[in-house]
Short mmCIF file of C-alpha atoms and ligand atoms in Angstrom, two decimals:
data_model
loop_
_atom_site.label_atom_id
_atom_site.label_comp_id
_atom_site.label_asym_id
_atom_site.label_seq_id
_atom_site.Cartn_x
_atom_site.Cartn_y
_atom_site.Cartn_z
CA MET A 1226 29.30 -26.14 -9.14
CA SER A 1227 30.82 -23.63 -6.74
CA VAL A 1228 34.46 -24.07 -5.77
CA SER A 1229 35.70 -20.76 -4.42
CA GLU A 1230 35.32 -19.97 -0.74
CA ASP A 1231 37.81 -17.13 -0.89
CA ASP A 1232 36.12 -13.75 -0.43
CA ARG A 1233 38.50 -12.19 -2.92
CA LEU A 1234 37.27 -14.41 -5.74
CA GLU A 1235 34.05 -14.78 -7.54
CA PRO A 1236 33.01 -18.46 -7.68
CA PHE A 1237 34.97 -20.44 -10.26
CA THR A 1238 33.22 -21.46 -13.41
CA VAL A 1239 33.91 -25.15 -14.02
CA LEU A 1240 33.98 -26.08 -17.69
CA PRO A 1241 33.33 -29.76 -18.44
CA ILE A 1242 35.13 -29.62 -21.77
CA PHE A 1243 35.54 -32.66 -24.03
CA PRO A 1244 33.06 -34.74 -22.03
CA THR A 1245 32.58 -38.45 -22.55
CA LEU A 1246 28.85 -38.93 -22.91
CA ILE A 1247 26.87 -42.08 -22.29
CA TRP A 1248 23.15 -42.14 -22.94
CA ALA A 1249 21.16 -44.57 -20.81
CA THR A 1250 17.44 -45.16 -20.85
CA GLN A 1251 14.84 -47.80 -20.20
CA VAL A 1252 12.51 -49.15 -22.88
CA ARG A 1253 9.01 -48.81 -21.48
CA PRO A 1254 7.24 -52.07 -20.46
CA GLU A 1255 4.88 -52.48 -23.41
CA ALA A 1256 7.57 -52.03 -26.05
CA ARG A 1257 10.06 -53.99 -23.96
CA GLU A 1258 7.73 -56.97 -23.92
CA ARG A 1259 7.40 -56.93 -27.70
CA ILE A 1260 11.11 -56.44 -28.31
CA ASN A 1261 12.25 -59.01 -25.77
CA GLY A 1262 9.70 -61.48 -27.14
CA ALA A 1263 11.10 -60.98 -30.63
CA PHE A 1264 14.67 -61.47 -29.45
CA MET A 1265 13.82 -64.58 -27.43
CA THR A 1266 11.96 -66.10 -30.38
CA ALA A 1267 14.93 -65.44 -32.67
CA ILE A 1268 17.52 -66.70 -30.19
CA ASN A 1269 15.58 -69.74 -29.04
CA GLY A 1270 14.79 -70.64 -32.63
CA ALA A 1271 18.48 -70.62 -33.46
CA ARG A 1272 19.37 -72.53 -30.31
CA ALA A 1273 16.86 -75.22 -31.10
CA LYS A 1274 18.63 -75.86 -34.39
CA GLN A 1275 21.97 -76.37 -32.68
CA PRO A 1276 21.29 -78.79 -29.84
CA GLU A 1277 24.92 -79.83 -29.76
CA LEU A 1278 25.97 -76.50 -28.23
CA LYS A 1279 26.57 -76.79 -24.50
CA PRO A 1280 25.41 -73.91 -22.29
CA THR A 1281 28.87 -72.80 -21.25
CA GLY A 1282 30.82 -69.59 -21.62
CA LYS A 1283 29.18 -67.16 -23.96
CA TRP A 1284 27.30 -67.55 -27.19
CA GLN A 1285 27.16 -64.83 -29.79
CA THR A 1286 24.75 -64.77 -32.68
CA ASP A 1287 25.60 -63.64 -36.16
CA GLN A 1288 25.79 -59.88 -36.62
CA ARG A 1289 22.80 -59.27 -38.86
CA LEU A 1290 19.93 -59.30 -36.37
CA HIS A 1291 18.96 -55.79 -37.51
CA THR A 1292 17.91 -57.27 -40.85
CA LEU A 1293 15.25 -59.49 -39.30
CA PRO A 1294 11.75 -58.04 -39.86
CA GLU A 1295 10.66 -59.05 -36.36
CA LEU A 1296 13.46 -56.94 -34.87
CA ALA A 1297 12.74 -53.86 -36.98
CA GLU A 1298 11.09 -52.12 -34.00
CA PHE A 1299 14.27 -52.45 -31.96
CA ARG A 1300 16.47 -51.30 -34.85
CA ASP A 1301 14.27 -48.29 -35.52
CA LEU A 1302 14.18 -47.39 -31.84
CA VAL A 1303 17.96 -47.30 -31.65
CA VAL A 1304 18.42 -45.48 -34.95
CA GLY A 1305 15.81 -42.91 -33.92
CA SER A 1306 17.61 -42.36 -30.62
CA ALA A 1307 20.95 -41.94 -32.39
CA ARG A 1308 19.41 -39.40 -34.76
CA GLN A 1309 18.02 -37.41 -31.84
CA ILE A 1310 21.39 -37.37 -30.11
CA LEU A 1311 23.11 -36.16 -33.29
CA ASP A 1312 20.47 -33.50 -33.82
CA SER A 1313 20.82 -32.33 -30.23
CA HIS A 1314 24.53 -31.82 -30.91
CA HIS A 1315 23.80 -30.04 -34.21
CA ILE A 1316 25.82 -32.59 -36.15
CA ARG A 1317 25.21 -32.50 -39.90
CA PHE A 1318 24.65 -35.92 -41.39
CA GLN A 1319 22.53 -37.55 -44.04
CA GLU A 1320 21.81 -40.87 -42.43
CA ILE A 1321 23.04 -43.09 -39.65
CA LYS A 1322 22.67 -46.81 -40.15
CA VAL A 1323 23.09 -50.02 -38.21
CA THR A 1324 26.23 -51.84 -39.37
CA GLY A 1325 25.98 -54.79 -37.01
CA CYS A 1326 23.67 -56.17 -34.37
CA TRP A 1327 24.17 -59.37 -32.42
CA ALA A 1328 23.03 -61.01 -29.22
CA ASN A 1329 25.28 -62.30 -26.45
CA VAL A 1330 24.05 -65.12 -24.24
CA GLY A 1331 26.30 -65.23 -21.20
CA PHE A 1332 26.13 -68.19 -18.91
CA GLN A 1333 27.34 -68.34 -15.34
CA GLY A 1334 31.01 -67.38 -15.19
CA SER A 1335 31.06 -65.61 -18.55
CA ARG A 1336 32.58 -62.17 -18.92
CA HIS A 1337 33.52 -59.74 -21.64
CA ARG A 1338 36.95 -58.14 -21.43
CA PRO A 1339 37.39 -54.42 -22.12
CA HIS A 1340 37.07 -53.59 -25.78
CA ALA A 1341 35.89 -50.90 -28.20
CA HIS A 1342 33.87 -51.20 -31.42
CA PRO A 1343 36.11 -49.89 -34.23
CA ASN A 1344 34.91 -48.29 -37.46
CA ASN A 1345 31.61 -47.08 -36.09
CA TYR A 1346 30.40 -43.82 -34.54
CA PHE A 1347 27.86 -45.02 -31.98
CA SER A 1348 27.58 -48.35 -30.26
CA GLY A 1349 24.85 -49.54 -27.99
CA VAL A 1350 23.84 -52.33 -25.72
CA TYR A 1351 20.34 -53.49 -24.85
CA TYR A 1352 19.45 -55.97 -22.14
CA VAL A 1353 16.89 -58.67 -22.73
CA SER A 1354 17.78 -60.22 -19.39
CA ALA A 1355 20.08 -58.98 -16.66
CA PRO A 1356 19.94 -61.31 -13.66
CA ARG A 1357 21.18 -60.05 -10.30
CA GLY A 1358 24.89 -60.80 -10.16
CA GLY A 1359 25.20 -60.25 -13.90
CA ASN A 1360 23.57 -56.86 -14.18
CA THR A 1361 26.38 -54.37 -14.64
CA ILE A 1362 28.54 -52.91 -17.38
CA ASN A 1363 31.82 -51.03 -16.89
CA PHE A 1364 33.06 -48.04 -18.87
CA PHE A 1365 36.70 -46.97 -18.68
CA ASP A 1366 38.31 -43.54 -18.68
CA PRO A 1367 39.48 -42.94 -22.28
CA ARG A 1368 42.36 -40.74 -21.07
CA PRO A 1369 45.17 -43.18 -20.25
CA GLN A 1370 47.37 -40.41 -18.81
CA ALA A 1371 44.76 -39.73 -16.16
CA ALA A 1372 45.93 -42.92 -14.44
CA VAL A 1373 49.38 -41.44 -13.82
CA MET A 1374 48.16 -39.59 -10.73
CA VAL A 1375 45.31 -41.07 -8.76
CA PRO A 1376 44.96 -39.45 -5.33
CA PRO A 1377 42.63 -41.19 -2.87
CA VAL A 1378 39.08 -39.84 -2.87
CA GLU A 1379 36.58 -39.97 -0.05
CA GLN A 1380 33.59 -40.06 -2.35
CA MET A 1381 33.74 -41.51 -5.85
CA SER A 1382 32.15 -39.54 -8.67
CA PRO A 1383 32.37 -39.44 -12.47
CA MET A 1384 34.69 -36.43 -12.08
CA VAL A 1385 37.45 -38.49 -10.46
CA ALA A 1386 36.68 -42.13 -11.33
CA GLN A 1387 38.86 -44.24 -13.62
CA SER A 1388 35.91 -46.44 -14.48
CA MET A 1389 32.18 -46.27 -14.03
CA THR A 1390 29.92 -49.22 -13.38
CA LEU A 1391 26.32 -48.92 -14.46
CA ASP A 1392 23.55 -51.16 -13.15
CA VAL A 1393 21.36 -52.51 -15.90
CA HIS A 1394 17.93 -54.13 -16.01
CA PRO A 1395 15.84 -55.92 -18.61
CA GLY A 1396 14.95 -53.18 -21.07
CA SER A 1397 18.01 -51.02 -20.37
CA LEU A 1398 19.35 -49.34 -23.50
CA ILE A 1399 22.74 -47.63 -23.40
CA LEU A 1400 24.35 -45.73 -26.26
CA PHE A 1401 27.96 -44.58 -26.21
CA PRO A 1402 30.78 -43.53 -28.55
CA SER A 1403 32.16 -46.62 -30.27
CA TRP A 1404 35.72 -45.76 -29.23
CA LEU A 1405 34.89 -45.89 -25.52
CA TYR A 1406 36.35 -48.95 -23.82
CA HIS A 1407 33.86 -51.04 -21.91
CA GLY A 1408 33.65 -54.51 -20.45
CA VAL A 1409 31.37 -56.80 -18.53
CA ASP A 1410 32.18 -58.50 -15.24
CA VAL A 1411 31.71 -62.20 -14.62
CA ASN A 1412 28.09 -63.31 -14.56
CA ARG A 1413 27.74 -64.55 -10.97
CA SER A 1414 24.13 -65.49 -11.48
CA SER A 1415 23.05 -68.99 -12.44
CA GLU A 1416 20.70 -67.39 -14.96
CA GLU A 1417 21.59 -66.35 -18.49
CA ARG A 1418 22.51 -62.77 -19.20
CA ILE A 1419 21.22 -61.83 -22.63
CA SER A 1420 22.45 -58.58 -24.12
CA VAL A 1421 22.27 -57.20 -27.62
CA ALA A 1422 25.10 -55.16 -29.12
CA ILE A 1423 24.53 -52.73 -31.93
CA ASN A 1424 26.84 -50.54 -34.02
CA LEU A 1425 25.88 -47.47 -36.01
CA MET A 1426 27.76 -45.48 -38.62
CA PHE A 1427 27.13 -42.48 -40.85
CA ASP A 1428 25.99 -43.13 -44.40
CA PRO A 1429 27.30 -42.04 -46.82
CA TYR A 1430 30.57 -41.47 -44.99
CA VAL A 1431 33.36 -41.06 -47.56
CA GLU A 1432 31.37 -38.86 -49.94
CA ASP A 1433 29.53 -36.80 -47.38
CA MET A 1434 31.77 -36.50 -44.36
CA SER A 1435 35.42 -37.26 -45.16
CA THR A 1436 36.27 -34.33 -47.43
CA PRO A 1437 38.15 -31.42 -45.80
CA LEU A 1438 36.07 -29.06 -43.70
CA TRP A 1439 37.80 -26.02 -45.21
CA GLU A 1440 38.43 -24.59 -48.69
CA GLY A 1441 41.74 -23.33 -50.08
CA ASN A 1442 42.00 -19.94 -51.79
CA LEU A 1443 44.22 -21.07 -54.72
CA LYS A 1444 42.16 -22.91 -57.28
CA VAL A 1445 44.10 -25.69 -59.10
CA SER A 1446 41.67 -28.55 -59.71
CA PRO A 1447 38.77 -28.44 -62.17
CA GLU A 1448 35.28 -28.31 -60.67
FE1 FE2 B 978 30.94 -54.05 -26.62
#
């Protein structure tokens, strides 16, 4: 990006340091059909056993969907993506594992207030269904002090925004740092919005990653 128009200056180099990265992709149709079919079978099976539940607000499944054999393809797809991201950043790790995976069924009028996913490294969301009017997710600037000074802008961009809204579709898969606040607007569609949340964490963590990253030069402890 070129900023300088002053003849006395070379163009500025703009350094996007400490970026907040969000990875968004689309599961291709063939795999999406299999994965969505597996989710719908699991969710509908559970719903059929609980006929007393009224379709209002939001339903959330238990958090162990990643343990279901029929959802192994989805789990492996997400874990594989997380591994690739970590490798691309040259992060040393032994393994990254799913610590929780659950589905949200959001009926008309349902929303999800801003929140983070503590005690994990990556979180993700996958959309089984995303009806028009319920097909967005919002991410919020993690720098609270940035809101102290908000000059008007003529054209919004990720460089100046306080929040970013992403459009999603059936098959959309988004990965993001677990600490990043996000929320979902009211579902204005009469159709159900079905999303799947997933958390991932390093394993082993304490033994492999929590010890100091430096060594002292005065030896006191035994080996
Ligand atoms: Fe979330």
